[in-house]
């Protein structure tokens, strides 16, 4: 049975997409069967997995509107080693179209249930908002991975996200939990980052992943080649960190 994780943080530019595609590639590298779901109309995770968002016959939009199944709409990325249920600008319309329909926040959950036996991990890249799309992700998931930069305001934003997750847990999805906070774009030379990192540890304990993702230019360059850093340059420090993170995830799942 697939374990389903949302990569969420309502702030933009905090490393959600980078985390999703690199964790997917890292998990694939260690032998896991992975489906990556792009829930952001920007389609960055799709493009960053070697799938052209403009050429897709079917996308997550069709799945949410129940005109295609996940098995029909997902494509295998040969280069990356995982399946991709892609997104493009069409998905922005789903937000409005779903307002009218029943079980609108459970559409993704229902669709993913059909492929639960085909994967070990499903990773969902969420848009930078707490919208109907993100809600679909949170309703479908067993857990949330929260990438965050160790900056002062990161902690403030976390409160909103934690409250949303609590509400979804109470009202819509009893399975949902924060699996962990992932420190990303980390630069140990910056004192404030060290301090925030220590505060996170003190406050959230083992909810903070042991793996730390460093700021690494190879991770930022990889998307322009349509690849996760882990595939583009496996030896880079950032890629090595994501492979370590994939192993940490596999271990955590075994303990759940
Ligand atoms: P989000 O999906 O939360 O908006 P992204 O994953 O797109 O965030 O990351 C925002 C920007 O930061 C991108 O340009 C990305 O390449 C860059 N980036 C993300 N993680 C790292 C990292 N560890 N080192 C360097 N650049 C990074
Ligand atoms: Mg993104």
Short mmCIF file of C-alpha atoms and ligand atoms in Angstrom, two decimals:
data_model
loop_
_atom_site.label_atom_id
_atom_site.label_comp_id
_atom_site.label_asym_id
_atom_site.label_seq_id
_atom_site.Cartn_x
_atom_site.Cartn_y
_atom_site.Cartn_z
CA UNK A 1 0.00 0.00 0.00
CA UNK A 2 1.37 3.35 -1.05
CA UNK A 3 2.21 5.89 1.62
CA UNK A 4 1.04 9.30 0.48
CA UNK A 5 2.80 12.52 1.42
CA UNK A 6 2.05 16.15 0.69
CA UNK A 7 4.92 18.57 0.39
CA UNK A 8 3.27 21.72 1.65
CA UNK A 9 4.02 25.21 2.90
CA UNK A 10 1.78 28.12 1.99
CA UNK A 11 4.81 30.30 1.30
CA UNK A 12 6.18 30.38 -2.24
CA UNK A 13 9.83 29.83 -3.05
CA UNK A 14 10.61 27.80 0.08
CA UNK A 15 11.70 24.67 -1.77
CA UNK A 16 8.50 22.58 -2.07
CA UNK A 17 8.99 21.65 -5.70
CA UNK A 18 12.71 21.05 -5.30
CA UNK A 19 11.97 18.77 -2.35
CA UNK A 20 9.21 16.87 -4.17
CA UNK A 21 11.14 16.04 -7.34
CA UNK A 22 14.43 15.30 -5.58
CA UNK A 23 12.80 13.12 -2.95
CA UNK A 24 10.92 11.30 -5.73
CA UNK A 25 14.16 10.73 -7.63
CA UNK A 26 16.00 9.74 -4.44
CA UNK A 27 13.32 7.21 -3.51
CA UNK A 28 13.37 5.80 -7.04
CA UNK A 29 17.15 5.44 -6.80
CA UNK A 30 16.83 3.32 -3.65
CA UNK A 31 14.33 1.02 -5.35
CA UNK A 32 10.98 2.49 -4.35
CA UNK A 33 8.02 2.71 -6.76
CA UNK A 34 7.07 6.38 -6.83
CA UNK A 35 4.24 8.50 -8.21
CA UNK A 36 4.78 12.27 -8.18
CA UNK A 37 1.58 14.33 -8.31
CA UNK A 38 1.87 17.98 -9.33
CA UNK A 39 -0.93 20.02 -7.75
CA UNK A 40 0.50 23.42 -8.71
CA UNK A 41 -0.90 25.01 -11.91
CA UNK A 42 2.59 26.39 -12.53
CA UNK A 43 3.62 22.84 -13.45
CA UNK A 44 7.20 23.26 -12.22
CA UNK A 45 7.38 19.78 -10.74
CA UNK A 46 6.08 18.38 -14.04
CA UNK A 47 8.67 20.23 -16.14
CA UNK A 48 11.32 19.42 -13.53
CA UNK A 49 10.59 15.72 -14.06
CA UNK A 50 11.22 15.76 -17.82
CA UNK A 51 7.53 15.90 -18.70
CA UNK A 52 6.45 18.76 -20.98
CA UNK A 53 3.37 20.34 -19.40
CA UNK A 54 2.28 21.70 -22.82
CA UNK A 55 2.33 18.27 -24.47
CA UNK A 56 0.41 16.25 -21.89
CA UNK A 57 -2.69 14.46 -23.17
CA UNK A 58 -4.14 14.15 -19.66
CA UNK A 59 -3.23 15.76 -16.37
CA UNK A 60 -4.21 15.92 -12.71
CA UNK A 61 -6.95 18.33 -13.82
CA UNK A 62 -8.73 15.50 -15.66
CA UNK A 63 -8.35 13.29 -12.60
CA UNK A 64 -9.87 15.90 -10.26
CA UNK A 65 -12.81 16.36 -12.62
CA UNK A 66 -13.16 12.57 -12.88
CA UNK A 67 -12.76 12.43 -16.64
CA UNK A 68 -9.62 10.26 -16.35
CA UNK A 69 -8.13 7.80 -13.86
CA UNK A 70 -4.66 8.19 -12.36
CA UNK A 71 -3.51 5.12 -14.32
CA UNK A 72 -4.65 6.77 -17.55
CA UNK A 73 -3.23 10.21 -16.84
CA UNK A 74 0.14 9.41 -15.22
CA UNK A 75 3.21 8.98 -17.41
CA UNK A 76 6.52 7.32 -16.60
CA UNK A 77 9.53 9.62 -16.70
CA UNK A 78 12.31 7.37 -18.03
CA UNK A 79 15.02 9.82 -17.06
CA UNK A 80 13.77 10.30 -13.51
CA UNK A 81 12.60 6.77 -12.72
CA UNK A 82 9.16 7.67 -11.37
CA UNK A 83 5.63 8.22 -12.62
CA UNK A 84 4.31 11.75 -13.04
CA UNK A 85 0.72 12.93 -12.78
CA UNK A 86 1.37 16.33 -14.26
CA UNK A 87 -0.17 19.78 -14.03
CA UNK A 88 -0.42 22.84 -16.23
CA UNK A 89 -2.35 26.10 -16.30
CA UNK A 90 -5.61 24.25 -16.92
CA UNK A 91 -5.47 23.22 -13.26
CA UNK A 92 -6.08 26.80 -12.13
CA UNK A 93 -9.63 26.42 -13.47
CA UNK A 94 -10.26 23.34 -11.33
CA UNK A 95 -10.43 25.54 -8.26
CA UNK A 96 -13.59 27.20 -9.62
CA UNK A 97 -15.07 24.12 -11.28
CA UNK A 98 -14.79 22.07 -8.09
CA UNK A 99 -16.83 24.57 -6.08
CA UNK A 100 -20.02 23.14 -7.57
CA UNK A 101 -19.34 19.45 -7.12
CA UNK A 102 -19.84 16.95 -4.31
CA UNK A 103 -16.96 15.56 -2.25
CA UNK A 104 -14.82 18.22 -3.86
CA UNK A 105 -12.00 17.99 -1.35
CA UNK A 106 -11.85 14.17 -1.61
CA UNK A 107 -11.41 13.87 -5.38
CA UNK A 108 -7.67 13.18 -5.30
CA UNK A 109 -7.98 10.77 -2.37
CA UNK A 110 -10.60 8.72 -4.22
CA UNK A 111 -8.55 8.65 -7.41
CA UNK A 112 -5.31 7.64 -5.65
CA UNK A 113 -7.02 4.77 -3.82
CA UNK A 114 -7.22 2.93 -7.16
CA UNK A 115 -3.44 2.90 -7.62
CA UNK A 116 -2.46 2.30 -3.99
CA UNK A 117 -0.98 -1.10 -4.82
CA UNK A 118 1.10 0.17 -7.73
CA UNK A 119 3.38 2.41 -5.65
CA UNK A 120 5.34 2.51 -2.43
CA UNK A 121 5.27 6.32 -2.26
CA UNK A 122 3.03 9.02 -3.65
CA UNK A 123 4.46 12.54 -3.31
CA UNK A 124 2.20 15.53 -3.89
CA UNK A 125 3.69 18.94 -4.72
CA UNK A 126 1.27 21.57 -3.38
CA UNK A 127 0.76 25.13 -4.60
CA UNK A 128 1.80 28.03 -2.34
CA UNK A 129 -1.65 28.58 -0.83
CA UNK A 130 -4.15 26.87 1.41
CA UNK A 131 -6.60 26.45 -1.47
CA UNK A 132 -9.00 23.72 -2.65
CA UNK A 133 -6.07 22.15 -4.48
CA UNK A 134 -3.94 22.00 -1.34
CA UNK A 135 -6.98 20.74 0.56
CA UNK A 136 -7.29 17.86 -1.93
CA UNK A 137 -3.65 17.05 -1.26
CA UNK A 138 -4.07 17.17 2.51
CA UNK A 139 -7.21 15.01 2.38
CA UNK A 140 -5.42 12.38 0.30
CA UNK A 141 -2.27 12.20 2.41
CA UNK A 142 -1.06 10.22 5.38
CA UNK A 143 1.46 12.87 6.20
CA UNK A 144 2.84 16.29 5.40
CA UNK A 145 6.46 17.11 4.72
CA UNK A 146 7.13 20.79 5.38
CA UNK A 147 10.23 22.23 3.74
CA UNK A 148 11.41 25.39 5.43
CA UNK A 149 14.23 27.84 5.36
CA UNK A 150 15.69 28.63 8.75
CA UNK A 151 14.68 32.26 8.83
CA UNK A 152 12.80 34.23 11.42
CA UNK A 153 9.54 34.54 9.48
CA UNK A 154 9.56 30.84 8.62
CA UNK A 155 8.40 30.10 12.15
CA UNK A 156 5.50 32.55 11.91
CA UNK A 157 4.22 30.99 8.71
CA UNK A 158 4.43 27.58 10.30
CA UNK A 159 1.67 28.44 12.79
CA UNK A 160 -0.91 28.92 10.01
CA UNK A 161 0.08 25.67 8.34
CA UNK A 162 -0.01 23.72 11.60
CA UNK A 163 -3.51 25.10 12.32
CA UNK A 164 -4.76 24.14 8.87
CA UNK A 165 -3.36 20.65 9.25
CA UNK A 166 -5.07 20.35 12.67
CA UNK A 167 -8.39 21.38 11.15
CA UNK A 168 -8.08 18.95 8.26
CA UNK A 169 -7.14 16.25 10.74
CA UNK A 170 -10.18 17.00 12.91
CA UNK A 171 -12.77 17.38 10.14
CA UNK A 172 -11.67 15.61 6.99
CA UNK A 173 -8.73 13.24 7.38
CA UNK A 174 -7.99 11.40 10.62
CA UNK A 175 -4.83 9.90 9.12
CA UNK A 176 -3.13 13.22 8.56
CA UNK A 177 -0.02 14.11 10.56
CA UNK A 178 3.02 16.26 10.10
CA UNK A 179 5.70 13.72 9.29
CA UNK A 180 8.42 16.22 9.56
CA UNK A 181 9.99 19.58 9.01
CA UNK A 182 12.79 19.58 6.47
CA UNK A 183 15.44 22.26 6.75
CA UNK A 184 16.29 23.37 3.22
CA UNK A 185 18.63 25.88 1.55
CA UNK A 186 20.63 25.70 4.74
CA UNK A 187 23.80 27.72 5.14
CA UNK A 188 25.58 26.87 8.42
CA UNK A 189 27.76 29.98 8.18
CA UNK A 190 24.75 32.17 8.83
CA UNK A 191 24.31 32.47 12.59
CA UNK A 192 20.59 33.20 12.40
CA UNK A 193 20.01 30.00 10.44
CA UNK A 194 21.82 27.99 13.12
CA UNK A 195 19.73 29.68 15.80
CA UNK A 196 16.42 29.04 14.03
CA UNK A 197 17.49 25.46 13.37
CA UNK A 198 18.18 25.00 17.10
CA UNK A 199 14.82 26.56 17.98
CA UNK A 200 13.06 24.21 15.59
CA UNK A 201 14.75 21.22 17.21
CA UNK A 202 13.88 22.45 20.69
CA UNK A 203 10.25 23.09 19.78
CA UNK A 204 9.43 20.22 17.41
CA UNK A 205 11.91 17.58 18.56
CA UNK A 206 12.02 14.49 16.36
CA UNK A 207 9.45 16.04 14.01
CA UNK A 208 12.51 17.75 12.52
CA UNK A 209 14.20 15.48 9.99
CA UNK A 210 17.84 14.66 10.74
CA UNK A 211 18.81 15.35 7.14
CA UNK A 212 19.54 18.97 6.31
CA UNK A 213 19.46 20.13 2.69
CA UNK A 214 22.26 22.63 2.02
CA UNK A 215 21.99 25.59 -0.31
CA UNK A 216 23.57 24.17 -3.45
CA UNK A 217 23.67 25.76 -6.88
CA UNK A 218 23.39 22.41 -8.69
CA UNK A 219 19.90 21.95 -7.23
CA UNK A 220 18.91 25.35 -8.62
CA UNK A 221 20.43 24.65 -12.05
CA UNK A 222 18.82 21.24 -12.54
CA UNK A 223 15.26 22.46 -13.37
CA UNK A 224 16.50 24.30 -16.46
CA UNK A 225 17.53 20.85 -17.76
CA UNK A 226 14.12 19.46 -16.84
CA UNK A 227 15.65 17.25 -14.16
CA UNK A 228 15.82 16.88 -10.38
CA UNK A 229 19.31 17.63 -9.04
CA UNK A 230 19.54 13.99 -7.92
CA UNK A 231 19.37 12.93 -11.59
CA UNK A 232 21.21 15.91 -13.11
CA UNK A 233 24.25 15.71 -10.85
CA UNK A 234 24.01 12.84 -8.34
CA UNK A 235 27.40 13.68 -6.82
CA UNK A 236 26.51 17.26 -5.89
CA UNK A 237 26.24 18.00 -2.18
CA UNK A 238 22.56 18.92 -2.48
CA UNK A 239 21.78 15.72 -4.38
CA UNK A 240 23.62 13.59 -1.84
CA UNK A 241 21.55 15.25 0.90
CA UNK A 242 18.31 14.39 -0.90
CA UNK A 243 19.41 10.77 -1.33
CA UNK A 244 20.12 10.68 2.42
CA UNK A 245 16.69 12.20 2.98
CA UNK A 246 15.05 9.51 0.84
CA UNK A 247 16.72 6.85 3.01
CA UNK A 248 15.57 8.66 6.16
CA UNK A 249 11.99 8.67 4.80
CA UNK A 250 12.11 4.94 4.08
CA UNK A 251 13.31 4.31 7.65
CA UNK A 252 10.61 6.55 9.15
CA UNK A 253 7.91 4.78 7.18
CA UNK A 254 9.04 1.40 8.43
CA UNK A 255 8.61 2.68 11.99
CA UNK A 256 5.13 4.18 11.45
P1 LIG B 1 8.51 26.36 -4.10
O1 LIG B 1 8.06 25.15 -4.84
O2 LIG B 1 8.24 26.27 -2.62
O3 LIG B 1 7.96 27.62 -4.68
P2 LIG B 1 11.11 25.87 -5.28
O4 LIG B 1 11.42 24.45 -4.99
O5 LIG B 1 10.61 26.19 -6.65
O6 LIG B 1 10.10 26.45 -4.20
O7 LIG B 1 12.42 26.70 -4.94
C1 LIG B 1 12.50 28.10 -5.11
C2 LIG B 1 13.83 28.45 -5.75
O8 LIG B 1 14.91 28.10 -4.89
C3 LIG B 1 14.07 27.74 -7.06
O9 LIG B 1 14.72 28.60 -7.94
C4 LIG B 1 14.98 26.58 -6.66
O10 LIG B 1 15.81 26.15 -7.74
C5 LIG B 1 15.79 27.20 -5.54
N1 LIG B 1 16.23 26.20 -4.56
C6 LIG B 1 15.46 25.33 -3.88
N2 LIG B 1 16.17 24.59 -3.02
C7 LIG B 1 17.47 24.98 -3.17
C8 LIG B 1 18.70 24.59 -2.56
N3 LIG B 1 18.77 23.66 -1.60
N4 LIG B 1 19.85 25.22 -2.96
C9 LIG B 1 19.78 26.20 -3.88
N5 LIG B 1 18.66 26.61 -4.50
C10 LIG B 1 17.50 26.02 -4.15
MG1 LIG B 2 6.61 24.97 -6.35
#
